[in-house]
Amino acid sequence: MRIARPVTVDEAVEALSAEPGAQLLAGGTDFCVEVNFGHRRPAAVVALRRVAELRERAVRGETVSLGAGVTYAELSGRIAEVVPALAAAARSVGSPQIRNAGTLGGNLATASPAGDTLPVLAALGAEVTLRGPAGERVLTVGELVTGVKQTSMRPGELITKIEVRRVRGAQQFLKVGTRNAMVIAIASAAVVLDRDRRELRCALGSVAPVPLRVARAEEMMSEAIDWERVEAPPGAAARFAELAAEASAPIGDHRASARYRRQAVRVICERAVNRCLRDAA
Amino acid sequence: MPPDSTSVPWPVAEGYQLSVDGRTRTVEGAWVGESLLYVLRERLGLPGAKNACEQGECGSCSVLLDGVVVCACCVLGADAAGAEVTTVEGLTATGSAKDIQEALVAGGGVQCGFCTPGFLAAITDLLARSPEADELEVREALSGNLCRCTGYGRILEAVSAVQAERRGAGVPGGLRAPGDEDGPR
Ligand SMILES: Cc1cc2nc3c(=O)[nH]c(=O)nc-3n(C[C@H](O)[C@H](O)[C@H](O)COP(=O)(O)OP(=O)(O)OC[C@H]3O[C@@H](n4cnc5c(N)ncnc54)[C@H](O)[C@@H]3O)c2cc1C
Ligand code: FES
Ligand code: FES
């Protein structure tokens, strides 16, 4: 039985270095399913649930700091008021059972194209802190998530926290699936209307190997918006949605065809922008 | 790697101890990858939590971990050490879910019964943190539990029957989930 149950990040890093083949475990909602199905056979495990530092969530000045071990269920209350799109994504994950166990750090490390917090964190410009034997480094979501279930994490590293700047304006997360619960996104979109930087940022989920920032659509919309009145000319949101749909690179699979996914992007992007404009006005 | 100076010795131990339904149980000779569900059913002789999908989708393996409902198939047994695990056996033995059981039986919320232990865990969790949950909240709270027989209507009715009964009996509720200082989920 090789399991380490560290209570500090330093101990976790130490445990990983001492046993290079050891696998990190957080809430277990991805990890255990892979083990149950024989896709993963851990010989040694570093269980992170007891690391208090990873469970911290705080709003400090203009920054929201969330430990990698914060669960979806914990992304509520005050945190939800400051990062509503992240809270909306968290509420859309799985079921109460999954939300009680699953963590932000696990979602990032799994790096699934359908990971619901990924597009939100990408659109918010989140900074992800990793710690390893060589110390700390800070990455954007785009730098961390490099492909389908692939990350730039180095051996011996773990994700410790996720920091998001408080945004003045509005934010939305919308997700399309077959049910309201227990659904892997067919397509998702996070839109952040940032009044201070006068930019609209958008990232899509489930329609590319990685969470996809749609730069052309963002630029078009940021220019179209009258930032004093927080209004957009008629048709701008639809044009934005069209550009976002064009930028998406969905595959067709048993959940949905590529065409359906692109159409879903169109619909949720227009809706999300309109809701942001409404909320920020 | 010898368990020397480091505060996280490898390997930790031959086995581990679980606190299940208030009793300390020792698990020995287990593989680190065994789920809590497997350990409960196959090693500790507690078959109440059911094994159906082993992928977190059906909720039939639901148990309470430190009072919060989770899928036992998605928890590593060895990682549950130090937590309080409450199974349907425990809920039944203490009688704490008796009214829920009775309401489910009386209202036709149990047909084949396979899903019932999982629903008992989920309903117990729900009514502990939100005794006055409205129908939407109840539906949401039970959205991780599948039932192939009842069509859910009778299960939802049973929950509202329990709520009415507890209200009448003046049962205090409103326990909070651990770590949830922000308020109700
Ligand atoms: C039934 C079900 C429904 C689901 N629904 C959704 C959904 O709707 N949306 C969604 O996005 N996901 C969903 N998931 C997937 C899963 O719940 C999430 O990806 C979750 O966030 C994983 O977190 P965890 O804490 O459970 O991670 P674990 O399963 O413990 O770990 C996942 C991976 O991350 C690594 N890891 C964990 N923590 C760290 C860390 N701090 N640093 C580095 N690596 C780490 C582990 O080594 C492992 O490789 C679902 C899963 C199930 C079983
Ligand atoms: S067996 Fe655990 S959720 Fe289905
Ligand atoms: S009663 Fe048969 S599955 Fe629910």
PDB file of C-alpha atoms and ligand atoms in Angstrom, chain A residues 23-34 40 48 54 68-69 72 92-95 98 101-110 114-117 153 157-160 175 182-185, chain B residues 55-57 74, ligand 1:
ATOM      1  CA  GLN A  23       0.295   9.731  -9.140  1.00  0.00           C
ATOM      2  CA  LEU A  24      -1.540  12.727  -7.748  1.00  0.00           C
ATOM      3  CA  LEU A  25      -5.064  12.252  -6.498  1.00  0.00           C
ATOM      4  CA  ALA A  26      -7.491  15.041  -5.660  1.00  0.00           C
ATOM      5  CA  GLY A  27     -11.254  14.409  -5.645  1.00  0.00           C
ATOM      6  CA  GLY A  28     -10.863  11.177  -7.579  1.00  0.00           C
ATOM      7  CA  THR A  29     -13.733  11.758 -10.010  1.00  0.00           C
ATOM      8  CA  ASP A  30     -11.507  11.353 -13.055  1.00  0.00           C
ATOM      9  CA  PHE A  31      -8.753   9.333 -11.396  1.00  0.00           C
ATOM     10  CA  CYS A  32     -10.935   6.591  -9.906  1.00  0.00           C
ATOM     11  CA  VAL A  33     -13.023   6.102 -13.029  1.00  0.00           C
ATOM     12  CA  GLU A  34      -9.821   5.526 -14.998  1.00  0.00           C
ATOM     13  CA  ARG A  40      -4.776   3.614 -14.983  1.00  0.00           C
ATOM     14  CA  LEU A  48      -3.960  15.848  -1.858  1.00  0.00           C
ATOM     15  CA  LEU A  54      -4.932  23.700  -1.595  1.00  0.00           C
ATOM     16  CA  ALA A  68      -6.339  23.666  -6.649  1.00  0.00           C
ATOM     17  CA  GLY A  69      -8.256  21.492  -4.190  1.00  0.00           C
ATOM     18  CA  TYR A  72     -17.145  22.650  -7.352  1.00  0.00           C
ATOM     19  CA  SER A  92     -23.130  22.593 -14.383  1.00  0.00           C
ATOM     20  CA  VAL A  93     -20.631  19.851 -13.557  1.00  0.00           C
ATOM     21  CA  GLY A  94     -21.918  16.313 -13.135  1.00  0.00           C
ATOM     22  CA  SER A  95     -24.128  15.860 -10.102  1.00  0.00           C
ATOM     23  CA  ILE A  98     -19.374  14.830  -8.342  1.00  0.00           C
ATOM     24  CA  ALA A 101     -15.565  15.716  -4.697  1.00  0.00           C
ATOM     25  CA  GLY A 102     -14.287  17.120  -8.002  1.00  0.00           C
ATOM     26  CA  THR A 103     -11.783  19.973  -7.869  1.00  0.00           C
ATOM     27  CA  LEU A 104     -10.566  22.839 -10.021  1.00  0.00           C
ATOM     28  CA  GLY A 105      -7.022  21.486 -10.032  1.00  0.00           C
ATOM     29  CA  GLY A 106      -8.258  18.090 -11.171  1.00  0.00           C
ATOM     30  CA  ASN A 107     -10.249  19.666 -13.984  1.00  0.00           C
ATOM     31  CA  LEU A 108      -7.188  21.584 -15.199  1.00  0.00           C
ATOM     32  CA  ALA A 109      -4.818  18.641 -14.870  1.00  0.00           C
ATOM     33  CA  THR A 110      -7.189  16.287 -16.702  1.00  0.00           C
ATOM     34  CA  ALA A 114     -14.918  19.234 -22.274  1.00  0.00           C
ATOM     35  CA  GLY A 115     -13.506  20.422 -18.941  1.00  0.00           C
ATOM     36  CA  ASP A 116     -16.081  23.026 -17.987  1.00  0.00           C
ATOM     37  CA  THR A 117     -13.911  25.389 -15.982  1.00  0.00           C
ATOM     38  CA  MET A 153       3.141  20.123 -16.226  1.00  0.00           C
ATOM     39  CA  GLU A 157       4.948  19.375 -10.248  1.00  0.00           C
ATOM     40  CA  LEU A 158       1.482  19.976  -8.955  1.00  0.00           C
ATOM     41  CA  ILE A 159      -1.027  22.740  -9.459  1.00  0.00           C
ATOM     42  CA  THR A 160      -1.364  24.745  -6.257  1.00  0.00           C
ATOM     43  CA  LYS A 175     -23.152  24.935 -21.993  1.00  0.00           C
ATOM     44  CA  MET A 182     -24.647  14.903 -15.533  1.00  0.00           C
ATOM     45  CA  VAL A 183     -23.745  16.114 -18.937  1.00  0.00           C
ATOM     46  CA  ILE A 184     -20.461  16.401 -20.755  1.00  0.00           C
ATOM     47  CA  ALA A 185     -20.577  19.602 -22.776  1.00  0.00           C
TER      48      ALA A 185
ATOM     49  CA  GLN B  55     -18.038   5.830 -13.256  1.00  0.00           C
ATOM     50  CA  GLY B  56     -19.939   8.243 -11.051  1.00  0.00           C
ATOM     51  CA  GLU B  57     -22.959   8.355 -13.323  1.00  0.00           C
ATOM     52  CA  CYS B  74     -15.061   7.704  -7.289  1.00  0.00           C
TER      53      CYS B  74
HETATM   54  C1  LIG C   1     -20.092  11.309 -13.448  1.00  0.00           C
HETATM   55  C2  LIG C   1     -19.102  12.368 -13.787  1.00  0.00           C
HETATM   56  C3  LIG C   1     -19.536  13.551 -14.339  1.00  0.00           C
HETATM   57  C4  LIG C   1     -18.631  14.535 -14.670  1.00  0.00           C
HETATM   58  N1  LIG C   1     -19.101  15.692 -15.214  1.00  0.00           N
HETATM   59  C5  LIG C   1     -18.226  16.655 -15.557  1.00  0.00           C
HETATM   60  C6  LIG C   1     -18.698  17.866 -16.132  1.00  0.00           C
HETATM   61  O1  LIG C   1     -19.898  18.079 -16.291  1.00  0.00           O
HETATM   62  N2  LIG C   1     -17.777  18.805 -16.472  1.00  0.00           N
HETATM   63  C7  LIG C   1     -16.438  18.620 -16.274  1.00  0.00           C
HETATM   64  O2  LIG C   1     -15.657  19.494 -16.598  1.00  0.00           O
HETATM   65  N3  LIG C   1     -15.968  17.475 -15.735  1.00  0.00           N
HETATM   66  C8  LIG C   1     -16.825  16.494 -15.382  1.00  0.00           C
HETATM   67  N4  LIG C   1     -16.359  15.337 -14.846  1.00  0.00           N
HETATM   68  C9  LIG C   1     -14.913  15.130 -14.721  1.00  0.00           C
HETATM   69  C10 LIG C   1     -14.315  15.455 -13.352  1.00  0.00           C
HETATM   70  O3  LIG C   1     -15.289  15.480 -12.353  1.00  0.00           O
HETATM   71  C11 LIG C   1     -13.591  16.796 -13.342  1.00  0.00           C
HETATM   72  O4  LIG C   1     -12.608  16.829 -14.334  1.00  0.00           O
HETATM   73  C12 LIG C   1     -12.961  17.083 -11.985  1.00  0.00           C
HETATM   74  O5  LIG C   1     -12.667  18.442 -11.897  1.00  0.00           O
HETATM   75  C13 LIG C   1     -11.706  16.288 -11.689  1.00  0.00           C
HETATM   76  O6  LIG C   1     -11.216  16.721 -10.431  1.00  0.00           O
HETATM   77  P1  LIG C   1     -10.827  15.694  -9.275  1.00  0.00           P
HETATM   78  O7  LIG C   1     -10.474  16.503  -8.095  1.00  0.00           O
HETATM   79  O8  LIG C   1     -11.870  14.681  -9.089  1.00  0.00           O
HETATM   80  O9  LIG C   1      -9.515  15.062  -9.915  1.00  0.00           O
HETATM   81  P2  LIG C   1      -8.878  13.603  -9.799  1.00  0.00           P
HETATM   82  O10 LIG C   1      -9.784  12.630 -10.431  1.00  0.00           O
HETATM   83  O11 LIG C   1      -8.439  13.349  -8.403  1.00  0.00           O
HETATM   84  O12 LIG C   1      -7.604  13.823 -10.693  1.00  0.00           O
HETATM   85  C14 LIG C   1      -7.719  14.080 -12.069  1.00  0.00           C
HETATM   86  C15 LIG C   1      -6.324  14.250 -12.661  1.00  0.00           C
HETATM   87  O13 LIG C   1      -5.733  15.444 -12.211  1.00  0.00           O
HETATM   88  C16 LIG C   1      -4.513  15.185 -11.541  1.00  0.00           C
HETATM   89  N5  LIG C   1      -4.482  16.162 -10.448  1.00  0.00           N
HETATM   90  C17 LIG C   1      -5.434  16.354  -9.502  1.00  0.00           C
HETATM   91  N6  LIG C   1      -5.121  17.387  -8.716  1.00  0.00           N
HETATM   92  C18 LIG C   1      -3.953  17.896  -9.187  1.00  0.00           C
HETATM   93  C19 LIG C   1      -3.120  18.984  -8.820  1.00  0.00           C
HETATM   94  N7  LIG C   1      -3.416  19.789  -7.792  1.00  0.00           N
HETATM   95  N8  LIG C   1      -1.993  19.207  -9.540  1.00  0.00           N
HETATM   96  C20 LIG C   1      -1.684  18.420 -10.582  1.00  0.00           C
HETATM   97  N9  LIG C   1      -2.423  17.379 -10.991  1.00  0.00           N
HETATM   98  C21 LIG C   1      -3.549  17.117 -10.294  1.00  0.00           C
HETATM   99  C22 LIG C   1      -4.558  13.752 -11.147  1.00  0.00           C
HETATM  100  O14 LIG C   1      -3.283  13.198 -11.079  1.00  0.00           O
HETATM  101  C23 LIG C   1      -5.357  13.153 -12.282  1.00  0.00           C
HETATM  102  O15 LIG C   1      -4.542  12.904 -13.384  1.00  0.00           O
HETATM  103  C24 LIG C   1     -17.255  14.330 -14.462  1.00  0.00           C
HETATM  104  C25 LIG C   1     -16.811  13.144 -13.889  1.00  0.00           C
HETATM  105  C26 LIG C   1     -17.728  12.165 -13.545  1.00  0.00           C
HETATM  106  C27 LIG C   1     -17.244  10.906 -12.917  1.00  0.00           C
END
